[in-house]
Amino acid sequence: MSTDIVNKEILRGGQFLVKETNCEDVFTLEDLSEEQRMMRDSTKEFVDRELWAHWERFENKDYAYTEECMRKAGELGLLSVAVPESYGGMGMGFVSTMLVCDYISGATGSFSTAFGAHTGIGTMPITLYGTEEQKQKYVPRLASGEWFGAYCLTEPGAGSDANSGKTKAVLSADGKSYSITGQKMWISNAGFCNMFIVFARIEDDKNITGFILENDPANGISMGDEEKKLGIHSSSTRQVFFNETKVPVENMLSERGNGFKIAMNALNVGRIKLAAACLDAQRRVIGEATKYANERIQFKTPIMNFGAIKSKIATMATNCYADESASYRAAKNIEDRIAMREAAGNTHQEAELKGVEEYAIECSILKVAVSEDVQSCTDEGVQIFGGMGFSADAPMEKAWRDARIARIYEGTNEINRMLAVGMLVKKAMKGHVDLLGPATKVGEELMGIPSFDTPDFSQLFAEEKDLVTRLKKVFLMVAGSAVQKYGIELENHQQLMLAASDILIEVYMAESTILRTEKNAKRFGEAEQATQIAMAKLYLYNATETIIQKGKEAIISFAEGDEQRMMLMGLKRFTKYTNNPNVVALRTQIADKVAADNGYTFD
């Protein structure tokens, strides 16, 4: 095993907070292989031809067209990228599966929801938890698009609290089948699926159990009407009712009571894939907004020439660039972890499950950050279009509506914020991430006399990387003090956890952006990366402002007296620039490049 892989093995999920990462050790979009670039291009060609060119059909609730496009995607092999070759798939690595999910999802939320529900939670639980017989029977059909899958977890009384579902599974007298009775809601692909992954409770089990259930209306399966939704109009979304629906015992997925674990691990994968699914939507919105701003004449000049528009375009592009940087960094970490586990003798199933689970914190971070950025991006897209942005005849209005669901999918952003911090604290308690040592050092640093030496910031990003190191100290100071004060009761102080989570998120996103840009500046030259350097600096400035706000909010809410004053002084020290960036100049530089290219060209 090579030295670089060994180094990556040391960096476990969450350790970005306490260990330094070299820019050479992060994966970026610029590192794509020729095969991956060809896959990206063919995916974009499919999207432009079949989806983007017909976006009005998706808005007009043409469910049949969504299904037709899914079949075409199956014929091109796009549904099989993550499926092992032994079950009719391409068996591509995790980065490649992210790549397809990214570029297939930018044109319409209706199709991206159908795609994600089928390839992710509709197929993946079988490939990761199914028996050999189950995989041979179902996965090739799902990989080819002959069959489509759906996932039945949510119930009227069981949303975020997924394990509280009331759907029952009763074993037959002869022990050959289970009878499932219950109601599921918000089921994507319900209107055209051939198979469900269904979760139900056996007797009074603590945890639910998963089942593979073929869709046969004659077997006690009925559905509600298509839901009327704010967005994703052509994503088939229905309630599904099971009335003593028979399922053979051999169709139990994994073991009895293992359903909650299946659901949670499926969500980990779903979260990072959801982040990927929000990337190309941003690129396309930026492209449409830029073209409009270049062409729209007001006061005898294109509105792109106005600083107010430049500010919006620059922020949209910067956030998208940061989102790409962090998403593909984490995806490669997961891919490397899977490869290490397989090399150590794990099966593909075990390796992928554990590989993704290792980076569950990063998956939650990305889900929150990117879903909120795509909402902000589409909102600004509407604003740039002005009155036309509010019209259903232009694509911005539907992009805004489609983006809104991303903050709810795969666990709400509030749940994911608390999960990110909660999982990090649990990792620390298990000894997987040493938070206590670094947090103690930060406490000692607060008590000590600060250095007044003038640092050498002559190297590219020297000051920015120094600032990122100090921003990590803000999290350690705030979270460490909160854990010390509340212990395991911290989870009952949700507003503090939300503030700490925002600090954690901004640290990861800012560092990922700087590392990507530093790596590319070293190999392509700083002149060639001038705009990317500006975006990295602008993102860090915005992240620091968020951290100052959230840090202060947390400190003045749980600390008092001398402790509060000391921590506020520490916050000021840790977030201070030696040389403040010229924010307006950075935004102008970025916007001018996007305007000249007539769109986003940094992927």
Coordinates of C-alpha atoms in Angstrom, one line a residue:
M1 CA 0.0 0.0 0.0
S2 CA 1.4 3.4 -1.0
T3 CA 2.5 6.0 1.5
D4 CA -0.2 8.5 0.3
I5 CA -2.9 5.9 1.0
V6 CA -1.5 5.2 4.4
N7 CA -1.6 8.9 5.2
K8 CA -5.2 9.1 4.1
E9 CA -6.0 6.1 6.3
I10 CA -4.9 8.1 9.3
L11 CA -7.3 10.9 8.5
R12 CA -10.6 9.5 9.8
G13 CA -14.0 11.1 9.5
G14 CA -14.1 14.3 11.6
Q15 CA -10.3 14.5 12.0
F16 CA -10.1 17.4 9.6
L17 CA -10.8 19.5 12.7
V18 CA -7.7 18.4 14.6
K19 CA -5.3 17.2 11.9
E20 CA -3.7 19.2 9.1
T21 CA -4.5 18.1 5.6
N22 CA -2.0 18.7 2.8
C23 CA -3.4 20.1 -0.4
E24 CA -1.8 17.1 -2.3
D25 CA -4.0 14.8 -0.3
V26 CA -7.3 16.2 -1.4
F27 CA -9.1 15.1 -4.6
T28 CA -10.6 17.8 -6.8
L29 CA -12.7 17.9 -10.0
E30 CA -9.5 18.7 -11.8
D31 CA -8.2 15.3 -10.9
L32 CA -10.8 13.4 -12.9
S33 CA -9.5 10.6 -15.1
E34 CA -10.1 10.6 -18.8
E35 CA -12.7 7.9 -18.4
Q36 CA -14.5 10.0 -15.7
R37 CA -14.5 13.1 -18.0
M38 CA -16.0 11.0 -20.8
M39 CA -18.7 9.8 -18.4
R40 CA -19.4 13.4 -17.3
D41 CA -19.7 14.6 -20.9
S42 CA -22.0 11.8 -21.9
T43 CA -24.2 12.5 -18.9
K44 CA -24.3 16.2 -19.7
E45 CA -25.3 15.4 -23.3
F46 CA -28.1 13.2 -22.1
V47 CA -29.4 15.9 -19.7
D48 CA -29.2 18.6 -22.3
R49 CA -31.0 16.5 -24.9
E50 CA -33.7 14.7 -22.8
L51 CA -34.2 16.9 -19.7
W52 CA -33.1 20.5 -20.1
A53 CA -34.6 20.8 -23.6
H54 CA -38.0 19.7 -22.2
W55 CA -38.1 21.3 -18.8
E56 CA -41.7 22.5 -19.4
R57 CA -42.9 18.9 -19.6
F58 CA -41.6 18.2 -16.1
E59 CA -43.4 21.4 -14.9
N60 CA -46.7 20.2 -16.4
K61 CA -46.7 17.0 -14.4
D62 CA -45.8 14.7 -17.2
Y63 CA -45.1 11.7 -15.0
A64 CA -44.9 9.4 -18.1
Y65 CA -42.1 11.5 -19.5
T66 CA -40.1 11.2 -16.2
E67 CA -40.5 7.4 -16.5
E68 CA -39.5 7.5 -20.2
C69 CA -36.4 9.4 -19.4
M70 CA -35.5 7.0 -16.6
R71 CA -35.7 4.1 -19.1
K72 CA -33.4 6.0 -21.5
A73 CA -31.0 6.6 -18.6
G74 CA -31.1 2.8 -17.9
E75 CA -30.3 2.0 -21.6
L76 CA -27.3 4.3 -21.3
G77 CA -26.1 2.5 -18.2
L78 CA -26.5 5.6 -16.0
L79 CA -28.6 3.7 -13.5
S80 CA -25.9 1.1 -13.0
V81 CA -22.8 3.1 -12.2
A82 CA -22.7 2.1 -8.5
V83 CA -23.9 -1.5 -9.0
P84 CA -21.1 -4.2 -8.9
E85 CA -20.4 -5.8 -12.3
S86 CA -21.4 -9.2 -11.0
Y87 CA -25.0 -7.9 -10.8
G88 CA -25.1 -6.2 -14.2
G89 CA -23.6 -2.8 -13.2
M90 CA -20.5 -0.8 -14.1
G91 CA -19.0 -1.3 -10.7
M92 CA -17.5 2.2 -10.7
G93 CA -15.9 3.8 -7.7
F94 CA -17.6 6.2 -5.3
V95 CA -16.3 9.4 -7.0
S96 CA -17.7 8.2 -10.4
T97 CA -21.1 7.6 -8.8
M98 CA -21.0 11.1 -7.3
L99 CA -20.0 12.5 -10.7
V100 CA -23.0 11.0 -12.5
C101 CA -25.4 12.0 -9.7
D102 CA -24.0 15.6 -9.9
Y103 CA -24.3 16.1 -13.6
I104 CA -27.6 14.2 -14.1
S105 CA -29.4 16.3 -11.5
G106 CA -29.0 19.9 -12.7
A107 CA -31.9 20.3 -15.2
T108 CA -35.0 19.3 -13.2
G109 CA -35.6 18.2 -9.6
S110 CA -38.3 15.9 -10.9
F111 CA -35.9 13.7 -12.7
S112 CA -33.1 14.0 -10.1
T113 CA -35.5 12.8 -7.4
A114 CA -36.6 9.8 -9.5
F115 CA -33.0 9.0 -10.3
G116 CA -31.8 9.4 -6.7
A117 CA -34.8 7.4 -5.2
H118 CA -34.1 4.6 -7.7
T119 CA -30.4 4.3 -7.7
G120 CA -29.9 5.2 -4.0
I121 CA -32.5 4.1 -1.6
G122 CA -34.4 1.9 -4.1
T123 CA -31.4 -0.2 -5.2
M124 CA -28.6 0.4 -2.8
P125 CA -30.1 -1.3 0.3
I126 CA -30.2 -4.6 -1.6
T127 CA -26.7 -4.4 -2.9
L128 CA -25.4 -3.6 0.6
Y129 CA -27.6 -5.7 2.7
G130 CA -29.2 -8.3 0.5
T131 CA -28.5 -12.0 0.3
E132 CA -26.8 -13.4 -2.8
E133 CA -30.2 -14.7 -4.0
Q134 CA -31.9 -11.4 -3.4
K135 CA -29.1 -9.5 -5.3
Q136 CA -29.1 -11.9 -8.2
K137 CA -32.9 -11.7 -8.5
Y138 CA -33.5 -8.0 -8.2
V139 CA -30.4 -5.9 -8.8
P140 CA -29.7 -6.6 -12.5
R141 CA -33.3 -5.6 -13.3
L142 CA -32.9 -2.4 -11.3
A143 CA -29.5 -1.6 -12.8
S144 CA -30.8 -1.9 -16.4
G145 CA -34.0 0.1 -15.8
E146 CA -36.2 -2.9 -16.6
W147 CA -37.5 -2.4 -13.0
F148 CA -37.7 0.7 -10.9
G149 CA -37.5 0.8 -7.1
A150 CA -39.0 2.9 -4.3
Y151 CA -38.4 3.2 -0.6
C152 CA -41.2 3.1 2.0
L153 CA -40.0 4.5 5.3
T154 CA -41.9 7.6 6.2
E155 CA -45.3 7.4 7.8
P156 CA -47.8 10.1 8.9
G157 CA -46.5 9.8 12.5
A158 CA -42.9 8.8 11.7
G159 CA -40.8 11.4 9.8
S160 CA -37.5 12.4 11.4
D161 CA -38.2 9.9 14.1
A162 CA -38.0 7.1 11.5
N163 CA -37.9 4.2 14.0
S164 CA -41.3 5.1 15.4
G165 CA -43.3 3.7 12.4
K166 CA -46.5 1.8 13.1
T167 CA -46.5 -0.5 10.0
K168 CA -46.7 -4.1 11.2
A169 CA -45.3 -7.3 9.8
V170 CA -47.0 -10.5 11.2
L171 CA -45.5 -14.0 10.6
S172 CA -47.9 -16.5 9.0
A173 CA -48.9 -19.6 10.9
D174 CA -46.8 -21.8 8.5
G175 CA -43.8 -19.5 8.9
K176 CA -43.4 -19.0 5.2
S177 CA -44.4 -15.3 4.8
Y178 CA -45.1 -12.1 6.6
S179 CA -48.3 -10.1 6.3
I180 CA -47.6 -6.3 6.2
T181 CA -50.2 -3.7 7.1
G182 CA -49.7 0.0 7.3
Q183 CA -49.5 3.4 5.6
K184 CA -46.5 5.0 4.1
M185 CA -46.3 8.6 2.7
W186 CA -44.1 10.8 0.5
I187 CA -43.0 7.7 -1.5
S188 CA -41.0 8.8 -4.5
N189 CA -41.4 6.7 -7.7
A190 CA -44.5 5.1 -6.2
G191 CA -46.6 5.6 -9.4
F192 CA -44.3 3.6 -11.7
C193 CA -42.1 1.4 -9.4
N194 CA -42.0 -2.4 -9.6
M195 CA -40.5 -3.0 -6.2
F196 CA -40.5 -1.4 -2.7
I197 CA -38.1 -1.5 0.1
V198 CA -40.6 -1.5 3.0
F199 CA -39.9 -1.0 6.7
A200 CA -42.2 -2.6 9.3
R201 CA -42.2 -3.7 12.9
I202 CA -42.4 -7.3 13.9
E203 CA -44.4 -7.8 17.1
D204 CA -43.0 -5.4 19.7
D205 CA -39.5 -5.2 18.4
K206 CA -37.4 -2.2 19.5
N207 CA -36.3 -1.6 15.9
I208 CA -38.1 -1.9 12.5
T209 CA -37.2 -4.5 9.9
G210 CA -36.7 -4.1 6.2
F211 CA -38.4 -6.2 3.4
I212 CA -38.2 -6.4 -0.4
L213 CA -41.7 -6.3 -1.7
E214 CA -42.8 -6.6 -5.3
N215 CA -45.5 -4.1 -6.4
D216 CA -48.6 -6.2 -7.1
P217 CA -51.9 -4.4 -6.6
A218 CA -53.6 -7.8 -6.2
N219 CA -51.5 -8.3 -3.1
G220 CA -53.2 -5.7 -0.9
I221 CA -51.3 -2.7 -2.2
S222 CA -53.1 0.5 -3.0
M223 CA -52.0 4.1 -3.5
G224 CA -53.3 7.6 -2.9
D225 CA -53.4 10.2 -5.7
E226 CA -50.3 12.0 -6.8
E227 CA -49.3 14.6 -4.2
K228 CA -49.7 18.3 -5.1
K229 CA -46.3 19.7 -4.3
L230 CA -44.5 23.1 -4.3
G231 CA -41.8 21.7 -6.7
I232 CA -40.6 18.6 -8.3
H233 CA -43.9 18.4 -10.2
S234 CA -43.2 15.3 -12.3
S235 CA -41.7 13.3 -9.5
S236 CA -44.3 10.6 -8.7
T237 CA -45.0 11.0 -5.0
R238 CA -47.9 9.0 -3.5
Q239 CA -49.1 7.5 -0.3
V240 CA -48.8 3.7 -0.3
F241 CA -51.2 1.5 1.7
F242 CA -50.5 -2.1 2.6
N243 CA -53.4 -4.3 3.7
E244 CA -52.2 -7.7 4.8
T245 CA -49.7 -7.7 2.0
K246 CA -47.9 -11.0 1.8
V247 CA -44.1 -11.1 1.5
P248 CA -42.0 -14.3 1.6
V249 CA -39.8 -14.7 4.6
E250 CA -36.8 -15.0 2.2
N251 CA -37.5 -11.4 1.2
M252 CA -36.5 -10.0 4.6
L253 CA -33.7 -7.6 4.1
S254 CA -30.8 -8.4 6.4
E255 CA -31.8 -9.5 9.8
R256 CA -34.9 -9.0 11.9
G257 CA -34.7 -5.6 13.7
N258 CA -31.9 -4.3 11.4
G259 CA -34.2 -2.0 9.5
F260 CA -33.3 1.1 11.4
K261 CA -29.6 0.5 10.8
I262 CA -30.3 0.0 7.1
A263 CA -32.3 3.3 7.0
M264 CA -29.6 5.3 8.7
N265 CA -26.8 4.0 6.6
A266 CA -28.8 4.6 3.4
L267 CA -29.3 8.2 4.6
N268 CA -25.5 8.6 5.1
V269 CA -25.0 7.8 1.4
G270 CA -28.0 9.7 0.5
R271 CA -26.8 12.9 2.2
I272 CA -23.5 13.2 0.2
K273 CA -25.3 12.2 -3.0
L274 CA -27.9 14.9 -2.3
A275 CA -25.1 17.4 -2.0
A276 CA -23.8 16.2 -5.4
A277 CA -27.3 16.5 -6.8
C278 CA -27.4 20.2 -5.9
L279 CA -24.2 21.1 -7.7
D280 CA -25.1 21.2 -11.4
A281 CA -28.3 23.0 -10.6
Q282 CA -26.2 25.8 -9.2
R283 CA -24.0 25.8 -12.3
R284 CA -27.0 26.0 -14.6
V285 CA -28.7 28.7 -12.6
I286 CA -25.5 30.8 -12.6
G287 CA -25.2 30.2 -16.4
E288 CA -28.8 31.3 -17.1
A289 CA -28.5 34.3 -14.7
T290 CA -25.2 35.4 -16.3
K291 CA -26.5 35.2 -19.8
Y292 CA -29.6 37.2 -18.8
A293 CA -27.5 39.8 -17.0
N294 CA -25.2 40.2 -20.0
E295 CA -28.2 40.7 -22.4
R296 CA -30.6 42.7 -20.2
I297 CA -30.1 46.4 -20.9
Q298 CA -31.2 49.0 -18.3
F299 CA -30.1 52.6 -18.1
K300 CA -28.3 52.0 -21.5
T301 CA -26.0 49.3 -20.1
P302 CA -26.1 45.5 -19.4
I303 CA -27.2 45.0 -15.8
M304 CA -24.1 42.8 -15.4
N305 CA -22.1 46.0 -15.3
F306 CA -23.8 47.0 -12.0
G307 CA -22.1 46.3 -8.7
A308 CA -25.3 44.9 -7.1
I309 CA -25.5 42.2 -9.8
K310 CA -21.8 41.5 -9.7
S311 CA -22.1 40.9 -5.9
K312 CA -24.8 38.3 -6.5
I313 CA -23.0 36.5 -9.3
A314 CA -19.8 36.4 -7.4
T315 CA -21.4 34.9 -4.3
M316 CA -23.3 32.3 -6.3
A317 CA -20.2 31.2 -8.1
T318 CA -18.0 31.2 -5.0
N319 CA -20.5 29.0 -3.1
C320 CA -20.8 26.6 -6.0
Y321 CA -17.0 26.4 -6.2
A322 CA -16.8 25.7 -2.4
D323 CA -19.5 23.1 -2.6
E324 CA -17.7 21.2 -5.4
S325 CA -14.4 21.4 -3.5
A326 CA -15.8 19.9 -0.3
S327 CA -18.1 17.3 -2.0
Y328 CA -15.4 15.7 -4.1
R329 CA -12.9 15.9 -1.2
A330 CA -15.2 13.8 0.9
A331 CA -16.2 11.5 -2.0
K332 CA -12.6 10.5 -2.6
N333 CA -12.0 10.0 1.2
I334 CA -14.9 7.5 1.1
E335 CA -13.6 5.8 -2.0
D336 CA -10.2 5.4 -0.5
R337 CA -11.6 4.1 2.8
I338 CA -13.7 1.5 0.8
A339 CA -10.5 0.4 -1.1
M340 CA -8.5 0.1 2.1
R341 CA -11.2 -2.1 3.7
E342 CA -11.5 -4.3 0.6
A343 CA -7.7 -4.6 0.5
A344 CA -7.9 -5.7 4.2
G345 CA -10.3 -8.5 3.3
N346 CA -13.7 -6.9 3.8
T347 CA -16.4 -7.8 1.3
H348 CA -17.6 -5.0 -1.0
Q349 CA -20.8 -4.7 1.0
E350 CA -18.9 -4.4 4.3
A351 CA -16.3 -2.0 2.9
E352 CA -18.8 0.4 1.4
L353 CA -21.0 0.4 4.5
K354 CA -18.1 1.1 6.8
G355 CA -16.4 3.5 4.3
V356 CA -19.4 5.8 4.1
E357 CA -20.2 5.4 7.8
E358 CA -16.7 6.6 8.7
Y359 CA -17.4 10.0 7.0
A360 CA -21.0 10.4 8.3
I361 CA -20.1 13.8 9.8
E362 CA -18.8 15.1 6.5
C363 CA -21.9 13.7 4.8
S364 CA -24.2 15.7 7.1
I365 CA -22.0 18.8 6.7
L366 CA -22.3 18.6 2.9
K367 CA -26.0 17.9 3.0
V368 CA -26.7 21.1 4.9
A369 CA -24.2 23.4 3.2
V370 CA -24.9 22.5 -0.4
S371 CA -28.7 22.3 0.0
E372 CA -28.8 25.8 1.5
D373 CA -26.4 27.2 -1.2
V374 CA -28.6 25.9 -4.0
Q375 CA -31.6 27.5 -2.4
S376 CA -29.7 30.8 -2.1
C377 CA -28.4 30.5 -5.7
T378 CA -31.9 30.0 -7.2
D379 CA -33.3 32.8 -5.1
E380 CA -30.7 35.2 -6.4
G381 CA -31.3 33.8 -9.9
V382 CA -34.9 34.9 -9.6
Q383 CA -33.8 38.3 -8.4
I384 CA -31.4 38.8 -11.3
F385 CA -34.2 38.0 -13.7
G386 CA -36.5 40.5 -12.0
G387 CA -40.1 40.2 -13.1
M388 CA -39.2 37.4 -15.5
G389 CA -37.7 35.5 -12.6
F390 CA -41.2 35.3 -11.1
S391 CA -42.8 34.1 -14.3
A392 CA -43.4 30.4 -14.9
D393 CA -42.4 31.0 -18.6
A394 CA -38.7 31.3 -17.5
P395 CA -36.7 28.5 -15.8
M396 CA -35.8 30.4 -12.6
E397 CA -39.1 30.1 -11.0
K398 CA -39.2 26.3 -11.2
A399 CA -35.5 26.1 -10.2
W400 CA -36.3 27.9 -7.0
R401 CA -39.3 25.6 -6.2
D402 CA -37.4 22.5 -7.0
A403 CA -34.5 23.5 -4.8
R404 CA -36.6 23.9 -1.7
I405 CA -37.1 20.2 -1.0
A406 CA -33.3 19.7 -0.7
R407 CA -33.3 21.1 2.8
I408 CA -35.9 18.5 3.9
Y409 CA -34.7 15.4 2.0
E410 CA -32.4 12.9 3.8
G411 CA -33.1 14.3 7.2
T412 CA -33.9 18.0 7.7
N413 CA -31.0 20.4 7.9
E414 CA -31.8 21.0 11.5
I415 CA -31.5 17.2 12.2
N416 CA -28.3 17.1 10.2
R417 CA -26.7 20.0 12.0
M418 CA -27.3 18.4 15.3
L419 CA -26.1 15.0 14.0
A420 CA -22.8 16.5 12.8
V421 CA -21.9 17.8 16.2
G422 CA -23.4 14.8 18.1
M423 CA -21.5 12.3 16.0
L424 CA -18.3 14.2 16.5
V425 CA -18.7 14.2 20.2
K426 CA -19.5 10.5 20.2
K427 CA -16.3 9.8 18.1
A428 CA -14.3 11.8 20.6
M429 CA -15.8 9.7 23.5
K430 CA -14.8 6.5 21.6
G431 CA -11.3 7.7 21.1
H432 CA -11.6 7.9 17.3
V433 CA -11.1 11.7 17.2
D434 CA -9.0 13.4 19.9
L435 CA -11.0 16.5 20.7
L436 CA -10.1 16.7 24.4
G437 CA -6.4 17.2 23.9
P438 CA -6.7 20.0 21.3
A439 CA -9.6 21.6 23.2
T440 CA -7.4 21.6 26.4
K441 CA -4.6 23.3 24.5
V442 CA -7.0 26.0 23.2
G443 CA -8.0 26.6 26.8
E444 CA -4.4 27.0 27.8
E445 CA -3.8 29.3 24.9
L446 CA -6.6 31.6 26.1
M447 CA -4.9 31.9 29.5
G448 CA -1.5 32.6 27.9
I449 CA -0.1 35.8 26.5
P450 CA -0.7 36.1 22.7
S451 CA 2.3 36.3 20.3
F452 CA 2.9 39.7 18.8
D453 CA 5.4 38.4 16.2
T454 CA 4.6 39.4 12.6
P455 CA 4.1 36.2 10.7
D456 CA 5.5 35.6 7.2
F457 CA 2.5 35.5 4.9
S458 CA 4.4 35.8 1.7
Q459 CA 3.4 32.4 0.4
L460 CA 0.0 31.9 -1.3
F461 CA -2.7 31.2 1.2
A462 CA -0.3 31.4 4.2
E463 CA -2.5 33.8 6.0
E464 CA -5.7 32.0 5.0
K465 CA -4.4 28.6 6.2
D466 CA -3.3 30.2 9.5
L467 CA -6.8 31.7 9.8
V468 CA -8.4 28.3 9.1
T469 CA -6.3 26.8 11.9
R470 CA -7.6 29.4 14.3
L471 CA -11.2 29.0 13.2
K472 CA -10.9 25.3 14.2
K473 CA -9.9 26.6 17.6
V474 CA -13.1 28.6 17.8
F475 CA -15.1 25.3 17.4
L476 CA -12.9 23.5 20.0
M477 CA -13.3 26.5 22.4
V478 CA -17.1 26.7 22.0
A479 CA -17.9 22.9 21.7
G480 CA -15.3 21.9 24.3
S481 CA -16.7 24.4 26.9
A482 CA -20.3 23.4 26.1
V483 CA -19.5 19.6 26.5
Q484 CA -17.7 20.4 29.7
K485 CA -20.7 22.3 31.0
Y486 CA -23.5 20.1 29.9
G487 CA -21.9 16.6 29.2
I488 CA -24.4 14.2 27.7
E489 CA -27.1 16.7 28.3
L490 CA -25.7 18.8 25.4
E491 CA -28.2 17.3 23.0
N492 CA -31.0 19.0 25.0
H493 CA -29.5 22.4 24.2
Q494 CA -30.3 22.3 20.5
Q495 CA -29.7 26.0 19.8
L496 CA -26.1 25.7 21.1
M497 CA -25.6 22.6 18.9
L498 CA -26.9 24.5 15.9
A499 CA -24.5 27.4 16.4
A500 CA -21.6 25.0 17.0
S501 CA -22.6 23.1 13.8
D502 CA -22.5 26.2 11.7
I503 CA -19.0 26.8 12.8
L504 CA -18.0 23.2 12.0
I505 CA -19.6 23.4 8.6
E506 CA -17.9 26.7 7.6
V507 CA -14.5 25.3 8.7
Y508 CA -14.8 22.3 6.5
M509 CA -16.1 24.1 3.5
A510 CA -13.5 26.9 3.7
E511 CA -10.6 24.6 4.2
S512 CA -11.7 22.3 1.3
T513 CA -11.9 25.4 -1.0
I514 CA -8.5 26.6 0.0
L515 CA -6.9 23.1 -0.4
R516 CA -8.4 22.6 -3.8
T517 CA -7.2 26.0 -5.0
E518 CA -3.7 25.6 -3.5
K519 CA -3.3 22.2 -5.2
N520 CA -4.3 23.6 -8.5
A521 CA -2.3 26.8 -8.2
K522 CA 0.8 24.7 -7.6
R523 CA 0.3 22.6 -10.7
F524 CA -1.3 25.1 -13.1
G525 CA 0.2 28.3 -11.9
E526 CA -1.3 31.1 -9.8
A527 CA -2.1 33.3 -12.9
E528 CA -4.2 30.5 -14.4
Q529 CA -6.0 30.1 -11.0
A530 CA -6.5 33.8 -10.3
T531 CA -10.3 33.7 -10.1
Q532 CA -10.3 30.5 -8.1
I533 CA -7.9 32.1 -5.6
A534 CA -10.2 35.1 -5.3
M535 CA -13.2 32.7 -4.7
A536 CA -11.2 30.8 -2.0
K537 CA -10.4 34.1 -0.3
L538 CA -14.0 35.4 -0.5
Y539 CA -15.4 32.2 0.8
L540 CA -13.1 32.3 3.8
Y541 CA -14.0 35.9 4.5
N542 CA -17.8 35.0 4.5
A543 CA -17.2 31.9 6.5
T544 CA -15.3 33.9 9.1
E545 CA -18.1 36.4 9.5
T546 CA -20.6 33.5 10.0
I547 CA -18.2 32.0 12.6
I548 CA -17.9 35.3 14.5
Q549 CA -21.7 35.6 14.7
K550 CA -22.4 32.0 15.7
G551 CA -19.5 31.9 18.1
K552 CA -20.6 35.0 19.9
E553 CA -24.2 33.8 20.0
A554 CA -23.1 30.5 21.7
I555 CA -20.6 32.1 24.1
I556 CA -23.0 34.7 25.5
S557 CA -25.7 32.1 25.8
F558 CA -23.9 29.6 28.0
A559 CA -20.9 31.4 29.6
E560 CA -20.9 34.1 32.2
G561 CA -18.6 36.5 33.9
D562 CA -14.8 36.0 33.5
E563 CA -15.3 32.9 31.4
Q564 CA -17.5 34.8 28.9
R565 CA -15.1 37.7 28.7
M566 CA -12.1 35.4 28.1
M567 CA -14.0 33.4 25.4
L568 CA -15.1 36.5 23.6
M569 CA -11.5 37.7 23.6
G570 CA -10.5 34.4 22.3
L571 CA -13.1 34.6 19.5
K572 CA -11.8 38.0 18.5
R573 CA -8.2 36.7 18.5
F574 CA -9.0 33.5 16.6
T575 CA -11.0 35.3 13.9
K576 CA -8.7 38.3 13.3
Y577 CA -7.1 39.0 9.9
T578 CA -3.7 40.5 9.8
N579 CA -4.4 41.8 6.3
N580 CA -8.1 42.2 5.6
P581 CA -9.2 41.2 2.0
N582 CA -10.7 43.8 -0.3
V583 CA -14.1 42.1 -0.5
V584 CA -15.5 44.3 -3.2
A585 CA -12.5 43.8 -5.4
L586 CA -12.7 40.0 -5.0
R587 CA -16.4 40.0 -5.9
T588 CA -15.7 42.2 -8.9
Q589 CA -12.9 40.0 -10.1
I590 CA -15.0 36.8 -9.8
A591 CA -18.1 38.4 -11.5
D592 CA -16.1 39.8 -14.4
K593 CA -14.6 36.3 -15.1
V594 CA -18.1 34.7 -15.0
A595 CA -19.5 37.4 -17.2
A596 CA -16.7 37.1 -19.7
D597 CA -17.2 33.3 -19.9
N598 CA -21.0 33.8 -20.0
G599 CA -21.4 31.2 -17.2
Y600 CA -19.8 29.1 -14.6
T601 CA -16.6 27.4 -16.0
F602 CA -14.7 26.2 -13.0
D603 CA -15.8 22.6 -13.0

